[in-house]
Amino acid sequence: RLRRDYLIRPLLFASREAIEAYAREHDIAFREDLSNRDLRYRRNKIRHQLMPFLQREFNFTSLSSFLNIGLIVQEMLPEVEKAAATLLPSDFPGGTQNKIRLDISTYKGYFSGIQIKALEMVLSELLQREVKLTNRLFRDFTVWLAQEKFSPRFRLHPQVEVRRSGGELVFEKPGSTPHEGTVSVDLEVGAEYVNEALGLMLRMDWAKRPEVKMTDDRMVEYLDGGKLRFPLRLRTWKAGDRFQPLGMQGEKKISDFLTDEKDHFLPRSQMLVLENAPDIVAVVGSRIDERYKLTEHTQHILKITIESL
């Protein structure tokens, strides 16, 4: 807050020199807080390093206009919050919630400042505490939303994931949605596996070389069928699982791989692997194993297709 009772801070409308002159003119004693010189604080880096740089390099004779931006932004915040609230469900906030939906087209219709505020309000409601979104994470989320076929899920926060469902964004805490526990099923070529609780369908078919299209779409993967022994087992990953991610030289723990990935096809705890015992040939909807990729010597091609229900 800019003002509380008789205290006004910060005095953006006046320079340090003007304040000191006013104090001397009215015989007002003042002192400088010792922390004002401590460059460990960001505000002091701005005051003692950024501001002199702007004056020196950009020939600012007065910083008053520059500093007044803070006042303008402060006045705009309530309006930004009001606009962001129009993106949220009519019953928001509704106490402790595990799932919140936003209309995608409505969300895209607002500029980034309002989008960020809306996302922060959703996260704060789900986690029941104030949450701030970094610019980098917002940028990654915006890229994910634009690439509709890249991955159906995005981890917006360590405790919150976002998925697409029709024309909506669904924000939920992993594990808050009921599911059927662990998956373990054997699949032959031509099989179609449907799991409504997880919201997915997986199908395996043979493909001919001309049909193969290498894209960034993780919902379609190809494996060297000549190296596979059927049936393959589709199961929930478990601690200790390892594979060699496509493009890497050595093996990596599935747990570490999932930690490094920004977005997942399913909540982390429910991620599935495809097993060609004893090897894991793919983390479903994320990455295949380097050893099972297609090469010029591949004669039989297995196509794996994943769809969200």
PDB file of C-alpha atoms in Angstrom, residues 99-286:
ATOM      1  CA  LYS A  99     -10.400 -28.855 -10.130  1.00  0.00           C
ATOM      2  CA  ILE A 100     -11.042 -25.539 -11.898  1.00  0.00           C
ATOM      3  CA  ARG A 101     -12.017 -25.043 -15.548  1.00  0.00           C
ATOM      4  CA  LEU A 102     -11.356 -22.077 -17.843  1.00  0.00           C
ATOM      5  CA  ASP A 103     -12.730 -21.546 -21.329  1.00  0.00           C
ATOM      6  CA  ILE A 104      -9.782 -21.558 -23.749  1.00  0.00           C
ATOM      7  CA  SER A 105     -11.189 -19.108 -26.296  1.00  0.00           C
ATOM      8  CA  THR A 106     -12.157 -16.633 -23.560  1.00  0.00           C
ATOM      9  CA  TYR A 107      -8.721 -16.947 -21.967  1.00  0.00           C
ATOM     10  CA  LYS A 108      -6.971 -16.271 -25.279  1.00  0.00           C
ATOM     11  CA  GLY A 109      -9.090 -13.155 -25.787  1.00  0.00           C
ATOM     12  CA  TYR A 110      -7.295 -11.246 -23.018  1.00  0.00           C
ATOM     13  CA  PHE A 111      -3.831  -9.708 -23.020  1.00  0.00           C
ATOM     14  CA  SER A 112      -0.991 -11.362 -21.108  1.00  0.00           C
ATOM     15  CA  GLY A 113      -1.270  -9.274 -17.934  1.00  0.00           C
ATOM     16  CA  ILE A 114      -4.833 -10.434 -17.322  1.00  0.00           C
ATOM     17  CA  GLN A 115      -3.981 -14.013 -18.315  1.00  0.00           C
ATOM     18  CA  ILE A 116      -1.161 -14.119 -15.749  1.00  0.00           C
ATOM     19  CA  LYS A 117      -3.429 -12.755 -13.025  1.00  0.00           C
ATOM     20  CA  ALA A 118      -6.144 -15.303 -13.844  1.00  0.00           C
ATOM     21  CA  LEU A 119      -3.632 -18.164 -13.667  1.00  0.00           C
ATOM     22  CA  GLU A 120      -2.325 -16.873 -10.338  1.00  0.00           C
ATOM     23  CA  MET A 121      -5.872 -16.708  -8.975  1.00  0.00           C
ATOM     24  CA  VAL A 122      -6.534 -20.297 -10.065  1.00  0.00           C
ATOM     25  CA  LEU A 123      -3.297 -21.573  -8.524  1.00  0.00           C
ATOM     26  CA  SER A 124      -3.943 -19.659  -5.305  1.00  0.00           C
ATOM     27  CA  GLU A 125      -7.431 -21.133  -5.038  1.00  0.00           C
ATOM     28  CA  LEU A 126      -6.286 -24.711  -5.654  1.00  0.00           C
ATOM     29  CA  LEU A 127      -3.383 -24.462  -3.223  1.00  0.00           C
ATOM     30  CA  GLN A 128      -5.171 -22.233  -0.686  1.00  0.00           C
ATOM     31  CA  ARG A 129      -2.281 -19.762  -0.520  1.00  0.00           C
ATOM     32  CA  GLU A 130      -0.986 -16.873  -2.609  1.00  0.00           C
ATOM     33  CA  VAL A 131       0.964 -18.030  -5.663  1.00  0.00           C
ATOM     34  CA  LYS A 132       2.918 -15.872  -8.123  1.00  0.00           C
ATOM     35  CA  LEU A 133       3.689 -17.010 -11.666  1.00  0.00           C
ATOM     36  CA  THR A 134       7.139 -16.372 -13.128  1.00  0.00           C
ATOM     37  CA  ASN A 135       7.399 -14.813 -16.583  1.00  0.00           C
ATOM     38  CA  ARG A 136       9.369 -17.813 -17.835  1.00  0.00           C
ATOM     39  CA  LEU A 137       6.731 -20.315 -16.706  1.00  0.00           C
ATOM     40  CA  PHE A 138       3.967 -18.197 -18.217  1.00  0.00           C
ATOM     41  CA  ARG A 139       5.885 -18.077 -21.500  1.00  0.00           C
ATOM     42  CA  ASP A 140       6.332 -21.876 -21.486  1.00  0.00           C
ATOM     43  CA  PHE A 141       2.626 -22.316 -20.739  1.00  0.00           C
ATOM     44  CA  THR A 142       1.686 -19.993 -23.611  1.00  0.00           C
ATOM     45  CA  VAL A 143       3.877 -21.985 -26.019  1.00  0.00           C
ATOM     46  CA  TRP A 144       2.315 -25.251 -24.801  1.00  0.00           C
ATOM     47  CA  LEU A 145      -1.188 -23.879 -25.283  1.00  0.00           C
ATOM     48  CA  ALA A 146      -0.375 -22.803 -28.845  1.00  0.00           C
ATOM     49  CA  GLN A 147       0.989 -26.256 -29.751  1.00  0.00           C
ATOM     50  CA  GLU A 148      -2.245 -28.157 -29.308  1.00  0.00           C
ATOM     51  CA  LYS A 149      -0.891 -31.531 -30.483  1.00  0.00           C
ATOM     52  CA  PHE A 150       2.386 -31.415 -28.571  1.00  0.00           C
ATOM     53  CA  SER A 151       1.240 -32.698 -25.186  1.00  0.00           C
ATOM     54  CA  PRO A 152      -2.183 -32.689 -23.536  1.00  0.00           C
ATOM     55  CA  ARG A 153      -0.784 -31.823 -20.088  1.00  0.00           C
ATOM     56  CA  PHE A 154       1.392 -29.083 -18.634  1.00  0.00           C
ATOM     57  CA  ARG A 155       2.772 -28.758 -15.102  1.00  0.00           C
ATOM     58  CA  LEU A 156       2.038 -25.160 -14.153  1.00  0.00           C
ATOM     59  CA  HIS A 157       3.170 -25.695 -10.567  1.00  0.00           C
ATOM     60  CA  PRO A 158       4.804 -28.619  -8.710  1.00  0.00           C
ATOM     61  CA  GLN A 159       1.343 -29.350  -7.288  1.00  0.00           C
ATOM     62  CA  VAL A 160      -0.900 -28.350 -10.208  1.00  0.00           C
ATOM     63  CA  GLU A 161      -1.253 -29.696 -13.747  1.00  0.00           C
ATOM     64  CA  VAL A 162      -3.268 -28.362 -16.668  1.00  0.00           C
ATOM     65  CA  ARG A 163      -4.912 -30.457 -19.360  1.00  0.00           C
ATOM     66  CA  ARG A 164      -7.162 -29.742 -22.307  1.00  0.00           C
ATOM     67  CA  SER A 165     -10.681 -31.095 -22.313  1.00  0.00           C
ATOM     68  CA  GLY A 166     -12.697 -30.003 -25.309  1.00  0.00           C
ATOM     69  CA  GLY A 167     -12.584 -26.233 -25.366  1.00  0.00           C
ATOM     70  CA  GLU A 168     -11.563 -25.907 -21.745  1.00  0.00           C
ATOM     71  CA  LEU A 169      -8.415 -25.817 -19.653  1.00  0.00           C
ATOM     72  CA  VAL A 170      -8.729 -28.059 -16.608  1.00  0.00           C
ATOM     73  CA  PHE A 171      -6.483 -27.203 -13.657  1.00  0.00           C
ATOM     74  CA  GLU A 172      -6.146 -29.957 -11.073  1.00  0.00           C
ATOM     75  CA  LYS A 173      -3.859 -31.270  -8.385  1.00  0.00           C
ATOM     76  CA  PRO A 174      -2.270 -34.618  -9.405  1.00  0.00           C
ATOM     77  CA  GLY A 175      -3.924 -37.447  -7.557  1.00  0.00           C
ATOM     78  CA  SER A 176      -7.086 -35.439  -6.871  1.00  0.00           C
ATOM     79  CA  THR A 177      -8.964 -37.187  -9.686  1.00  0.00           C
ATOM     80  CA  PRO A 178     -10.100 -40.740  -8.934  1.00  0.00           C
ATOM     81  CA  HIS A 179      -8.547 -43.425 -11.119  1.00  0.00           C
ATOM     82  CA  GLU A 180      -8.320 -47.182 -11.291  1.00  0.00           C
ATOM     83  CA  GLY A 181      -4.979 -47.551  -9.565  1.00  0.00           C
ATOM     84  CA  THR A 182      -2.025 -49.057 -11.375  1.00  0.00           C
ATOM     85  CA  VAL A 183      -2.206 -50.309 -14.947  1.00  0.00           C
ATOM     86  CA  SER A 184      -0.725 -53.617 -16.118  1.00  0.00           C
ATOM     87  CA  VAL A 185      -1.994 -55.126 -19.353  1.00  0.00           C
ATOM     88  CA  ASP A 186      -0.456 -57.156 -22.202  1.00  0.00           C
ATOM     89  CA  LEU A 187      -1.022 -55.838 -25.724  1.00  0.00           C
ATOM     90  CA  GLU A 188      -0.697 -57.499 -29.119  1.00  0.00           C
ATOM     91  CA  VAL A 189      -0.439 -55.727 -32.473  1.00  0.00           C
ATOM     92  CA  GLY A 190      -3.886 -54.505 -33.453  1.00  0.00           C
ATOM     93  CA  ALA A 191      -4.946 -54.113 -29.826  1.00  0.00           C
ATOM     94  CA  GLU A 192      -6.780 -51.041 -28.592  1.00  0.00           C
ATOM     95  CA  TYR A 193      -6.544 -50.180 -24.914  1.00  0.00           C
ATOM     96  CA  VAL A 194      -9.075 -47.768 -23.410  1.00  0.00           C
ATOM     97  CA  ASN A 195      -8.907 -46.343 -19.893  1.00  0.00           C
ATOM     98  CA  GLU A 196     -11.730 -43.894 -19.238  1.00  0.00           C
ATOM     99  CA  ALA A 197     -10.465 -43.059 -15.741  1.00  0.00           C
ATOM    100  CA  LEU A 198      -7.145 -41.866 -17.180  1.00  0.00           C
ATOM    101  CA  GLY A 199      -8.869 -40.375 -20.205  1.00  0.00           C
ATOM    102  CA  LEU A 200      -6.809 -42.160 -22.854  1.00  0.00           C
ATOM    103  CA  MET A 201      -6.938 -44.652 -25.679  1.00  0.00           C
ATOM    104  CA  LEU A 202      -3.807 -46.424 -26.965  1.00  0.00           C
ATOM    105  CA  ARG A 203      -3.639 -48.433 -30.167  1.00  0.00           C
ATOM    106  CA  MET A 204      -0.801 -50.470 -31.746  1.00  0.00           C
ATOM    107  CA  ASP A 205      -0.673 -51.212 -35.490  1.00  0.00           C
ATOM    108  CA  TRP A 206       1.877 -52.153 -38.118  1.00  0.00           C
ATOM    109  CA  ALA A 207       2.812 -49.308 -40.448  1.00  0.00           C
ATOM    110  CA  LYS A 208       4.536 -49.125 -43.815  1.00  0.00           C
ATOM    111  CA  ARG A 209       7.539 -46.884 -44.363  1.00  0.00           C
ATOM    112  CA  PRO A 210       5.672 -44.384 -46.633  1.00  0.00           C
ATOM    113  CA  GLU A 211       3.090 -43.888 -43.864  1.00  0.00           C
ATOM    114  CA  VAL A 212       5.690 -42.792 -41.312  1.00  0.00           C
ATOM    115  CA  LYS A 213       5.608 -39.064 -40.535  1.00  0.00           C
ATOM    116  CA  MET A 214       8.225 -37.823 -38.091  1.00  0.00           C
ATOM    117  CA  THR A 215       6.821 -34.793 -36.248  1.00  0.00           C
ATOM    118  CA  ASP A 216       6.874 -33.278 -32.756  1.00  0.00           C
ATOM    119  CA  ASP A 217       3.516 -34.918 -32.047  1.00  0.00           C
ATOM    120  CA  ARG A 218       4.156 -37.148 -29.033  1.00  0.00           C
ATOM    121  CA  MET A 219       0.763 -38.777 -29.471  1.00  0.00           C
ATOM    122  CA  VAL A 220       2.120 -40.822 -32.366  1.00  0.00           C
ATOM    123  CA  GLU A 221       5.334 -42.827 -31.988  1.00  0.00           C
ATOM    124  CA  TYR A 222       7.131 -45.429 -34.098  1.00  0.00           C
ATOM    125  CA  LEU A 223       9.256 -48.349 -32.898  1.00  0.00           C
ATOM    126  CA  ASP A 224      11.481 -50.873 -34.660  1.00  0.00           C
ATOM    127  CA  GLY A 225       9.129 -53.858 -34.662  1.00  0.00           C
ATOM    128  CA  GLY A 226      11.902 -56.303 -35.493  1.00  0.00           C
ATOM    129  CA  LYS A 227      13.373 -55.804 -32.013  1.00  0.00           C
ATOM    130  CA  LEU A 228      10.102 -56.426 -30.182  1.00  0.00           C
ATOM    131  CA  ARG A 229       8.680 -59.599 -28.657  1.00  0.00           C
ATOM    132  CA  PHE A 230       4.913 -59.620 -28.300  1.00  0.00           C
ATOM    133  CA  PRO A 231       2.858 -59.144 -26.297  1.00  0.00           C
ATOM    134  CA  LEU A 232       4.192 -55.850 -24.983  1.00  0.00           C
ATOM    135  CA  ARG A 233       3.205 -54.860 -21.479  1.00  0.00           C
ATOM    136  CA  LEU A 234       1.618 -51.480 -20.804  1.00  0.00           C
ATOM    137  CA  ARG A 235       1.971 -50.600 -17.134  1.00  0.00           C
ATOM    138  CA  THR A 236       2.290 -47.798 -14.632  1.00  0.00           C
ATOM    139  CA  TRP A 237       5.919 -46.824 -14.064  1.00  0.00           C
ATOM    140  CA  LYS A 238       7.518 -47.696 -10.749  1.00  0.00           C
ATOM    141  CA  ALA A 239      10.574 -46.680  -8.751  1.00  0.00           C
ATOM    142  CA  GLY A 240      13.771 -48.111 -10.214  1.00  0.00           C
ATOM    143  CA  ASP A 241      12.534 -48.160 -13.823  1.00  0.00           C
ATOM    144  CA  ARG A 242      15.166 -47.042 -16.334  1.00  0.00           C
ATOM    145  CA  PHE A 243      15.377 -46.489 -20.077  1.00  0.00           C
ATOM    146  CA  GLN A 244      17.575 -44.753 -22.643  1.00  0.00           C
ATOM    147  CA  PRO A 245      15.687 -41.632 -23.776  1.00  0.00           C
ATOM    148  CA  LEU A 246      15.789 -40.953 -27.510  1.00  0.00           C
ATOM    149  CA  GLY A 247      18.853 -38.860 -28.301  1.00  0.00           C
ATOM    150  CA  MET A 248      20.789 -39.788 -25.164  1.00  0.00           C
ATOM    151  CA  GLN A 249      23.903 -41.955 -24.864  1.00  0.00           C
ATOM    152  CA  GLY A 250      23.144 -43.680 -21.586  1.00  0.00           C
ATOM    153  CA  GLU A 251      20.244 -44.827 -19.455  1.00  0.00           C
ATOM    154  CA  LYS A 252      18.242 -42.612 -17.141  1.00  0.00           C
ATOM    155  CA  LYS A 253      15.867 -43.325 -14.299  1.00  0.00           C
ATOM    156  CA  ILE A 254      12.237 -42.774 -15.242  1.00  0.00           C
ATOM    157  CA  SER A 255      11.809 -40.769 -12.033  1.00  0.00           C
ATOM    158  CA  ASP A 256      14.593 -38.369 -13.073  1.00  0.00           C
ATOM    159  CA  PHE A 257      13.266 -38.154 -16.622  1.00  0.00           C
ATOM    160  CA  LEU A 258       9.791 -37.179 -15.398  1.00  0.00           C
ATOM    161  CA  THR A 259      11.298 -34.577 -13.077  1.00  0.00           C
ATOM    162  CA  ASP A 260      13.180 -32.970 -15.975  1.00  0.00           C
ATOM    163  CA  GLU A 261      10.155 -32.922 -18.277  1.00  0.00           C
ATOM    164  CA  LYS A 262       8.001 -29.785 -18.023  1.00  0.00           C
ATOM    165  CA  ASP A 263       4.814 -31.405 -19.243  1.00  0.00           C
ATOM    166  CA  HIS A 264       3.392 -34.896 -18.950  1.00  0.00           C
ATOM    167  CA  PHE A 265       0.746 -36.786 -20.857  1.00  0.00           C
ATOM    168  CA  LEU A 266      -0.698 -37.944 -17.522  1.00  0.00           C
ATOM    169  CA  PRO A 267      -0.151 -36.918 -13.901  1.00  0.00           C
ATOM    170  CA  ARG A 268       3.358 -37.985 -12.887  1.00  0.00           C
ATOM    171  CA  SER A 269       2.208 -40.780 -10.565  1.00  0.00           C
ATOM    172  CA  GLN A 270       0.034 -42.274 -13.329  1.00  0.00           C
ATOM    173  CA  MET A 271       2.498 -42.121 -16.227  1.00  0.00           C
ATOM    174  CA  LEU A 272       2.637 -45.312 -18.289  1.00  0.00           C
ATOM    175  CA  VAL A 273       5.532 -47.211 -19.832  1.00  0.00           C
ATOM    176  CA  LEU A 274       5.558 -49.776 -22.623  1.00  0.00           C
ATOM    177  CA  GLU A 275       7.715 -52.751 -21.738  1.00  0.00           C
ATOM    178  CA  ASN A 276       9.493 -55.221 -23.994  1.00  0.00           C
ATOM    179  CA  ALA A 277      10.871 -57.226 -21.073  1.00  0.00           C
ATOM    180  CA  PRO A 278      13.304 -56.483 -19.643  1.00  0.00           C
ATOM    181  CA  ASP A 279      13.534 -53.170 -21.550  1.00  0.00           C
ATOM    182  CA  ILE A 280      11.225 -50.187 -21.377  1.00  0.00           C
ATOM    183  CA  VAL A 281      10.753 -49.143 -24.997  1.00  0.00           C
ATOM    184  CA  ALA A 282       8.723 -45.991 -24.393  1.00  0.00           C
ATOM    185  CA  VAL A 283       7.401 -43.629 -21.764  1.00  0.00           C
ATOM    186  CA  VAL A 284       3.920 -43.280 -23.225  1.00  0.00           C
ATOM    187  CA  GLY A 285       3.168 -39.835 -24.625  1.00  0.00           C
ATOM    188  CA  SER A 286       6.641 -38.575 -23.806  1.00  0.00           C
TER     189      SER A 286
END
